[in-house]
PDB file of C-alpha atoms in Angstrom:
ATOM      1  CA  MET U   1      10.943   6.262   1.809  1.00 90.00           C
ATOM      2  CA  GLN U   2      10.405   4.312   5.004  1.00 95.00           C
ATOM      3  CA  ILE U   3       9.444   0.626   4.769  1.00 97.00           C
ATOM      4  CA  GLU U   4       8.512  -1.452   7.800  1.00 98.00           C
ATOM      5  CA  THR U   5       7.593  -5.122   7.386  1.00 98.00           C
ATOM      6  CA  PHE U   6       6.429  -7.412  10.185  1.00 98.00           C
ATOM      7  CA  PRO U   7       4.410 -10.657  10.538  1.00 98.00           C
ATOM      8  CA  THR U   8       0.731 -10.456  11.441  1.00 98.00           C
ATOM      9  CA  GLY U   9      -2.076 -12.857  12.174  1.00 95.00           C
ATOM     10  CA  PRO U  10      -1.983 -16.569  13.009  1.00 91.00           C
ATOM     11  CA  LEU U  11      -0.189 -17.499   9.763  1.00 94.00           C
ATOM     12  CA  GLY U  12       2.462 -14.781   9.970  1.00 96.00           C
ATOM     13  CA  CYS U  13       1.479 -12.782   6.899  1.00 98.00           C
ATOM     14  CA  ASN U  14       4.035 -10.058   6.235  1.00 98.00           C
ATOM     15  CA  CYS U  15       2.354  -6.660   6.475  1.00 98.00           C
ATOM     16  CA  SER U  16       4.327  -3.740   5.039  1.00 98.00           C
ATOM     17  CA  LEU U  17       3.967  -0.050   5.837  1.00 98.00           C
ATOM     18  CA  LEU U  18       5.339   2.357   3.227  1.00 98.00           C
ATOM     19  CA  VAL U  19       5.631   5.925   4.495  1.00 98.00           C
ATOM     20  CA  ASP U  20       6.656   9.045   2.585  1.00 97.00           C
ATOM     21  CA  PRO U  21       8.953  10.861   5.065  1.00 95.00           C
ATOM     22  CA  VAL U  22       7.947  14.314   3.784  1.00 96.00           C
ATOM     23  CA  SER U  23       4.148  14.156   3.547  1.00 97.00           C
ATOM     24  CA  LYS U  24       3.745  11.212   5.967  1.00 98.00           C
ATOM     25  CA  GLY U  25       1.331   9.660   3.480  1.00 98.00           C
ATOM     26  CA  ALA U  26       1.319   5.867   3.849  1.00 98.00           C
ATOM     27  CA  ILE U  27       0.380   2.736   1.943  1.00 98.00           C
ATOM     28  CA  VAL U  28      -0.412  -0.431   3.882  1.00 98.00           C
ATOM     29  CA  ILE U  29       0.198  -3.716   2.068  1.00 98.00           C
ATOM     30  CA  ASP U  30      -1.544  -6.909   3.273  1.00 98.00           C
ATOM     31  CA  PRO U  31      -2.896  -6.059   6.741  1.00 98.00           C
ATOM     32  CA  GLY U  32      -3.321  -9.728   7.617  1.00 97.00           C
ATOM     33  CA  GLY U  33      -4.252  -9.295  11.266  1.00 96.00           C
ATOM     34  CA  ASP U  34      -3.221  -7.659  14.546  1.00 97.00           C
ATOM     35  CA  PHE U  35      -4.893  -4.332  13.817  1.00 98.00           C
ATOM     36  CA  ASP U  36      -3.746  -2.799  17.109  1.00 98.00           C
ATOM     37  CA  GLU U  37      -0.109  -3.487  16.207  1.00 98.00           C
ATOM     38  CA  ILE U  38      -0.536  -2.006  12.724  1.00 98.00           C
ATOM     39  CA  ARG U  39      -2.221   1.094  14.128  1.00 98.00           C
ATOM     40  CA  ALA U  40       0.470   1.541  16.789  1.00 98.00           C
ATOM     41  CA  ARG U  41       3.260   1.393  14.214  1.00 98.00           C
ATOM     42  CA  LEU U  42       1.480   3.895  11.963  1.00 98.00           C
ATOM     43  CA  GLU U  43       0.926   6.240  14.894  1.00 98.00           C
ATOM     44  CA  ARG U  44       4.576   6.022  15.912  1.00 97.00           C
ATOM     45  CA  ALA U  45       5.535   6.991  12.363  1.00 97.00           C
ATOM     46  CA  GLY U  46       3.047   9.877  12.372  1.00 97.00           C
ATOM     47  CA  ALA U  47       1.622   8.382   9.181  1.00 98.00           C
ATOM     48  CA  GLN U  48      -1.670   9.092   7.446  1.00 98.00           C
ATOM     49  CA  VAL U  49      -2.939   6.075   5.503  1.00 98.00           C
ATOM     50  CA  ALA U  50      -3.741   6.933   1.884  1.00 98.00           C
ATOM     51  CA  ALA U  51      -4.323   3.395   0.594  1.00 98.00           C
ATOM     52  CA  ILE U  52      -4.764  -0.175   1.814  1.00 98.00           C
ATOM     53  CA  VAL U  53      -3.752  -2.689  -0.844  1.00 98.00           C
ATOM     54  CA  HIS U  54      -3.622  -6.472  -1.030  1.00 98.00           C
ATOM     55  CA  THR U  55      -1.496  -8.900  -2.994  1.00 98.00           C
ATOM     56  CA  HIS U  56      -4.465 -11.288  -2.898  1.00 98.00           C
ATOM     57  CA  THR U  57      -7.505 -12.031  -0.760  1.00 98.00           C
ATOM     58  CA  HIS U  58      -6.708 -15.200   1.106  1.00 98.00           C
ATOM     59  CA  ILE U  59      -7.981 -14.783   4.650  1.00 97.00           C
ATOM     60  CA  ASP U  60      -4.529 -14.411   6.206  1.00 97.00           C
ATOM     61  CA  HIS U  61      -3.830 -11.299   4.101  1.00 98.00           C
ATOM     62  CA  VAL U  62      -7.058  -9.396   4.856  1.00 98.00           C
ATOM     63  CA  GLY U  63      -7.739 -10.081   8.536  1.00 97.00           C
ATOM     64  CA  ALA U  64      -7.273  -6.474   9.707  1.00 98.00           C
ATOM     65  CA  THR U  65      -8.515  -4.730   6.579  1.00 98.00           C
ATOM     66  CA  ALA U  66     -11.952  -3.723   7.895  1.00 98.00           C
ATOM     67  CA  PRO U  67     -10.826  -2.137  11.190  1.00 98.00           C
ATOM     68  CA  LEU U  68      -7.900  -0.452   9.435  1.00 98.00           C
ATOM     69  CA  GLN U  69     -10.229   1.028   6.843  1.00 98.00           C
ATOM     70  CA  ARG U  70     -12.668   2.210   9.501  1.00 98.00           C
ATOM     71  CA  TRP U  71      -9.884   3.811  11.572  1.00 98.00           C
ATOM     72  CA  SER U  72      -8.002   5.424   8.679  1.00 98.00           C
ATOM     73  CA  GLY U  73     -10.804   6.223   6.233  1.00 97.00           C
ATOM     74  CA  ALA U  74      -8.599   4.953   3.383  1.00 98.00           C
ATOM     75  CA  ALA U  75      -9.956   2.854   0.537  1.00 97.00           C
ATOM     76  CA  ALA U  76      -9.138  -0.862   0.531  1.00 98.00           C
ATOM     77  CA  ARG U  77      -8.173  -2.241  -2.875  1.00 98.00           C
ATOM     78  CA  ILE U  78      -7.759  -5.621  -4.584  1.00 98.00           C
ATOM     79  CA  HIS U  79      -7.643  -7.002  -8.108  1.00 98.00           C
ATOM     80  CA  GLU U  80     -11.222  -7.699  -9.193  1.00 98.00           C
ATOM     81  CA  ALA U  81     -10.409 -11.303 -10.135  1.00 98.00           C
ATOM     82  CA  ASP U  82      -9.964 -12.048  -6.412  1.00 98.00           C
ATOM     83  CA  ARG U  83     -13.308 -10.663  -5.280  1.00 98.00           C
ATOM     84  CA  PHE U  84     -14.834 -14.131  -5.182  1.00 98.00           C
ATOM     85  CA  LEU U  85     -12.282 -15.105  -2.544  1.00 98.00           C
ATOM     86  CA  TYR U  86     -13.150 -12.089  -0.424  1.00 98.00           C
ATOM     87  CA  ASP U  87     -16.830 -13.005  -0.733  1.00 97.00           C
ATOM     88  CA  MET U  88     -16.079 -16.533   0.480  1.00 97.00           C
ATOM     89  CA  LEU U  89     -14.161 -15.553   3.627  1.00 97.00           C
ATOM     90  CA  PRO U  90     -16.520 -17.697   5.782  1.00 97.00           C
ATOM     91  CA  ILE U  91     -15.554 -20.741   3.704  1.00 97.00           C
ATOM     92  CA  GLN U  92     -11.875 -19.888   3.981  1.00 97.00           C
ATOM     93  CA  ALA U  93     -12.270 -19.475   7.746  1.00 97.00           C
ATOM     94  CA  ALA U  94     -13.977 -22.850   8.097  1.00 96.00           C
ATOM     95  CA  PHE U  95     -11.231 -24.466   6.005  1.00 94.00           C
ATOM     96  CA  LEU U  96      -8.567 -23.137   8.401  1.00 92.00           C
ATOM     97  CA  GLY U  97     -10.638 -23.458  11.574  1.00 93.00           C
ATOM     98  CA  VAL U  98     -10.406 -19.762  12.437  1.00 92.00           C
ATOM     99  CA  ALA U  99     -12.936 -16.990  13.017  1.00 93.00           C
ATOM    100  CA  THR U 100     -14.265 -15.112   9.997  1.00 96.00           C
ATOM    101  CA  PRO U 101     -12.858 -11.578   9.978  1.00 96.00           C
ATOM    102  CA  GLU U 102     -15.038  -8.496   9.679  1.00 96.00           C
ATOM    103  CA  THR U 103     -15.536  -7.409   6.064  1.00 97.00           C
ATOM    104  CA  CYS U 104     -15.779  -3.985   4.448  1.00 97.00           C
ATOM    105  CA  GLU U 105     -16.280  -2.259   1.125  1.00 96.00           C
ATOM    106  CA  ILE U 106     -13.366  -3.030  -1.133  1.00 97.00           C
ATOM    107  CA  ASP U 107     -12.436  -1.628  -4.555  1.00 98.00           C
ATOM    108  CA  GLY U 108     -11.380  -3.962  -7.359  1.00 97.00           C
ATOM    109  CA  ASP U 109      -9.190  -1.511  -9.265  1.00 97.00           C
ATOM    110  CA  LEU U 110      -5.680  -2.910  -8.782  1.00 98.00           C
ATOM    111  CA  ASN U 111      -5.232  -3.596 -12.479  1.00 97.00           C
ATOM    112  CA  ASP U 112      -1.924  -4.350 -14.164  1.00 98.00           C
ATOM    113  CA  GLY U 113      -0.063  -1.088 -14.717  1.00 98.00           C
ATOM    114  CA  ALA U 114      -2.012   0.900 -12.119  1.00 98.00           C
ATOM    115  CA  ILE U 115      -0.107   3.209  -9.767  1.00 98.00           C
ATOM    116  CA  VAL U 116      -1.065   3.637  -6.102  1.00 98.00           C
ATOM    117  CA  LYS U 117       0.020   7.021  -4.744  1.00 97.00           C
ATOM    118  CA  ALA U 118       0.688   8.373  -1.263  1.00 97.00           C
ATOM    119  CA  GLY U 119       2.522  11.677  -1.051  1.00 95.00           C
ATOM    120  CA  GLY U 120       5.670  11.183  -3.096  1.00 95.00           C
ATOM    121  CA  LEU U 121       5.287   7.391  -3.247  1.00 97.00           C
ATOM    122  CA  ASP U 122       4.358   5.654  -6.508  1.00 98.00           C
ATOM    123  CA  LEU U 123       3.575   1.964  -6.031  1.00 98.00           C
ATOM    124  CA  HIS U 124       3.269   0.121  -9.350  1.00 98.00           C
ATOM    125  CA  VAL U 125       0.861  -2.806  -9.736  1.00 98.00           C
ATOM    126  CA  LEU U 126       1.914  -5.979 -11.561  1.00 98.00           C
ATOM    127  CA  HIS U 127      -0.814  -8.572 -12.155  1.00 98.00           C
ATOM    128  CA  THR U 128       0.856 -11.896 -11.283  1.00 98.00           C
ATOM    129  CA  PRO U 129      -1.892 -14.552 -11.294  1.00 98.00           C
ATOM    130  CA  GLY U 130      -1.356 -18.172 -10.356  1.00 98.00           C
ATOM    131  CA  HIS U 131      -1.507 -18.404  -6.565  1.00 98.00           C
ATOM    132  CA  THR U 132      -4.941 -16.843  -7.031  1.00 98.00           C
ATOM    133  CA  PRO U 133      -6.524 -15.369 -10.193  1.00 98.00           C
ATOM    134  CA  GLY U 134      -6.194 -11.834  -8.838  1.00 98.00           C
ATOM    135  CA  SER U 135      -2.752 -12.077  -7.267  1.00 98.00           C
ATOM    136  CA  VAL U 136      -0.700  -8.939  -7.787  1.00 98.00           C
ATOM    137  CA  SER U 137       2.811  -7.849  -6.921  1.00 98.00           C
ATOM    138  CA  PHE U 138       3.857  -4.287  -6.180  1.00 98.00           C
ATOM    139  CA  LEU U 139       7.020  -2.476  -7.240  1.00 98.00           C
ATOM    140  CA  ILE U 140       8.392   0.761  -5.845  1.00 98.00           C
ATOM    141  CA  GLU U 141      11.627   2.481  -6.817  1.00 95.00           C
ATOM    142  CA  SER U 142      13.751   5.000  -4.961  1.00 88.00           C
ATOM    143  CA  LYS U 143      17.332   6.225  -4.842  1.00 85.00           C
ATOM    144  CA  ALA U 144      18.053   3.378  -2.438  1.00 87.00           C
ATOM    145  CA  GLY U 145      16.907   0.813  -5.021  1.00 93.00           C
ATOM    146  CA  ALA U 146      13.773  -1.038  -6.068  1.00 98.00           C
ATOM    147  CA  VAL U 147      11.595  -3.162  -3.789  1.00 98.00           C
ATOM    148  CA  ALA U 148       9.032  -5.717  -4.977  1.00 98.00           C
ATOM    149  CA  PHE U 149       6.245  -7.001  -2.744  1.00 98.00           C
ATOM    150  CA  THR U 150       5.336 -10.388  -4.192  1.00 98.00           C
ATOM    151  CA  GLY U 151       2.762 -11.702  -1.738  1.00 98.00           C
ATOM    152  CA  ASP U 152       2.449 -15.474  -2.006  1.00 98.00           C
ATOM    153  CA  THR U 153       3.613 -15.609  -5.630  1.00 98.00           C
ATOM    154  CA  LEU U 154       7.375 -15.709  -5.031  1.00 98.00           C
ATOM    155  CA  PHE U 155       9.120 -16.694  -1.795  1.00 98.00           C
ATOM    156  CA  ARG U 156      12.755 -17.045  -0.818  1.00 98.00           C
ATOM    157  CA  ARG U 157      13.663 -20.345  -2.492  1.00 98.00           C
ATOM    158  CA  GLY U 158      10.009 -21.123  -3.110  1.00 98.00           C
ATOM    159  CA  ILE U 159       6.814 -20.218  -4.933  1.00 98.00           C
ATOM    160  CA  GLY U 160       3.180 -20.005  -3.886  1.00 98.00           C
ATOM    161  CA  ARG U 161       0.893 -23.010  -3.692  1.00 97.00           C
ATOM    162  CA  THR U 162      -1.657 -23.453  -6.476  1.00 98.00           C
ATOM    163  CA  ASP U 163      -3.937 -26.123  -5.006  1.00 97.00           C
ATOM    164  CA  LEU U 164      -6.466 -23.716  -3.459  1.00 95.00           C
ATOM    165  CA  TRP U 165      -9.433 -21.953  -5.040  1.00 96.00           C
ATOM    166  CA  GLY U 166      -8.519 -20.596  -8.487  1.00 96.00           C
ATOM    167  CA  GLY U 167      -4.849 -21.624  -8.277  1.00 98.00           C
ATOM    168  CA  ASP U 168      -3.053 -22.289 -11.561  1.00 98.00           C
ATOM    169  CA  SER U 169       0.478 -23.715 -11.651  1.00 97.00           C
ATOM    170  CA  GLN U 170       1.088 -22.804 -15.279  1.00 98.00           C
ATOM    171  CA  ALA U 171      -0.003 -19.219 -14.612  1.00 98.00           C
ATOM    172  CA  ILE U 172       2.224 -18.751 -11.564  1.00 98.00           C
ATOM    173  CA  PHE U 173       5.344 -19.854 -13.437  1.00 98.00           C
ATOM    174  CA  SER U 174       4.434 -17.538 -16.305  1.00 98.00           C
ATOM    175  CA  SER U 175       3.848 -14.632 -13.902  1.00 98.00           C
ATOM    176  CA  ILE U 176       7.160 -15.139 -12.132  1.00 98.00           C
ATOM    177  CA  ARG U 177       9.178 -15.466 -15.315  1.00 97.00           C
ATOM    178  CA  ARG U 178       7.511 -12.649 -17.270  1.00 98.00           C
ATOM    179  CA  LYS U 179       6.803 -10.097 -14.538  1.00 98.00           C
ATOM    180  CA  LEU U 180       9.271 -10.738 -11.706  1.00 98.00           C
ATOM    181  CA  LEU U 181      12.461 -12.349 -12.968  1.00 97.00           C
ATOM    182  CA  THR U 182      12.698  -9.622 -15.604  1.00 97.00           C
ATOM    183  CA  LEU U 183      13.196  -7.016 -12.869  1.00 98.00           C
ATOM    184  CA  ASP U 184      16.678  -5.781 -11.995  1.00 97.00           C
ATOM    185  CA  PRO U 185      18.580  -8.537 -10.123  1.00 97.00           C
ATOM    186  CA  SER U 186      19.265  -6.169  -7.218  1.00 97.00           C
ATOM    187  CA  THR U 187      15.542  -5.647  -6.584  1.00 98.00           C
ATOM    188  CA  ARG U 188      14.730  -6.544  -2.993  1.00 98.00           C
ATOM    189  CA  VAL U 189      11.803  -8.947  -2.679  1.00 98.00           C
ATOM    190  CA  VAL U 190       9.466  -8.705   0.314  1.00 98.00           C
ATOM    191  CA  THR U 191       7.505 -11.944   0.344  1.00 98.00           C
ATOM    192  CA  GLY U 192       4.088 -12.709   1.782  1.00 98.00           C
ATOM    193  CA  HIS U 193       5.571 -14.925   4.493  1.00 98.00           C
ATOM    194  CA  GLY U 194       9.084 -15.452   5.752  1.00 98.00           C
ATOM    195  CA  PRO U 195      12.360 -13.716   4.910  1.00 98.00           C
ATOM    196  CA  SER U 196      13.116 -11.266   2.144  1.00 98.00           C
ATOM    197  CA  THR U 197      15.346 -12.065  -0.831  1.00 98.00           C
ATOM    198  CA  THR U 198      16.361 -10.490  -4.133  1.00 98.00           C
ATOM    199  CA  ILE U 199      15.360 -11.136  -7.719  1.00 98.00           C
ATOM    200  CA  GLY U 200      18.922 -12.146  -8.551  1.00 98.00           C
ATOM    201  CA  GLU U 201      19.060 -14.698  -5.737  1.00 97.00           C
ATOM    202  CA  GLU U 202      15.807 -16.330  -6.803  1.00 98.00           C
ATOM    203  CA  ARG U 203      16.785 -16.289 -10.463  1.00 96.00           C
ATOM    204  CA  ASP U 204      19.954 -18.204  -9.602  1.00 96.00           C
ATOM    205  CA  ARG U 205      19.042 -20.313  -6.564  1.00 97.00           C
ATOM    206  CA  ASN U 206      15.285 -20.977  -6.437  1.00 97.00           C
ATOM    207  CA  PRO U 207      14.957 -24.719  -7.035  1.00 96.00           C
ATOM    208  CA  PHE U 208      11.395 -24.381  -8.332  1.00 96.00           C
ATOM    209  CA  LEU U 209      12.579 -22.034 -11.082  1.00 94.00           C
ATOM    210  CA  ASN U 210      15.711 -23.952 -12.007  1.00 84.00           C
ATOM    211  CA  ALA U 211      14.425 -27.509 -12.136  1.00 62.00           C
TER     212      ALA U 211
END
């Protein structure tokens, strides 16, 4: 499995490309902006996009979704509980003072326990509400170890904010403790912004979880 993570858009959302080295099937997680850069990296990998998935639908995580869907023909997917945020992208844009991104058809089928497939890749969906009602994390396992993509739910030494539309501080703590901290401590965590970490590190050193 090949994983490439890089910041996109004005807020530096981490976009991840997961590519099956045999079939070249790919999953794109959180295409937050910079479509040309995302496309160029996929083309260099010889990848064919099978799915476009989102940890949540804040504007900085969906900025390049529409052009990526149009170019690749792959379905874009969210958890249905976050559809209201996608529908209010103009309000989100005005709040941040940025342009409203192009929108597209988007499926709301990223339910807890679902599996997103691309070639030999199986990406498991964990519903982790709190940052938004439809926030999800993704987990993939391989011989090299497990990797969790936690979006803006869990950061290195931090957690996601809960003061925006639909945020819930009690829910985010519950999600982290029940769905994420129960993973193997060696699980690598790719966050929505900033550096990666591991479940073990955050279990032991995250001040928000050890107060």
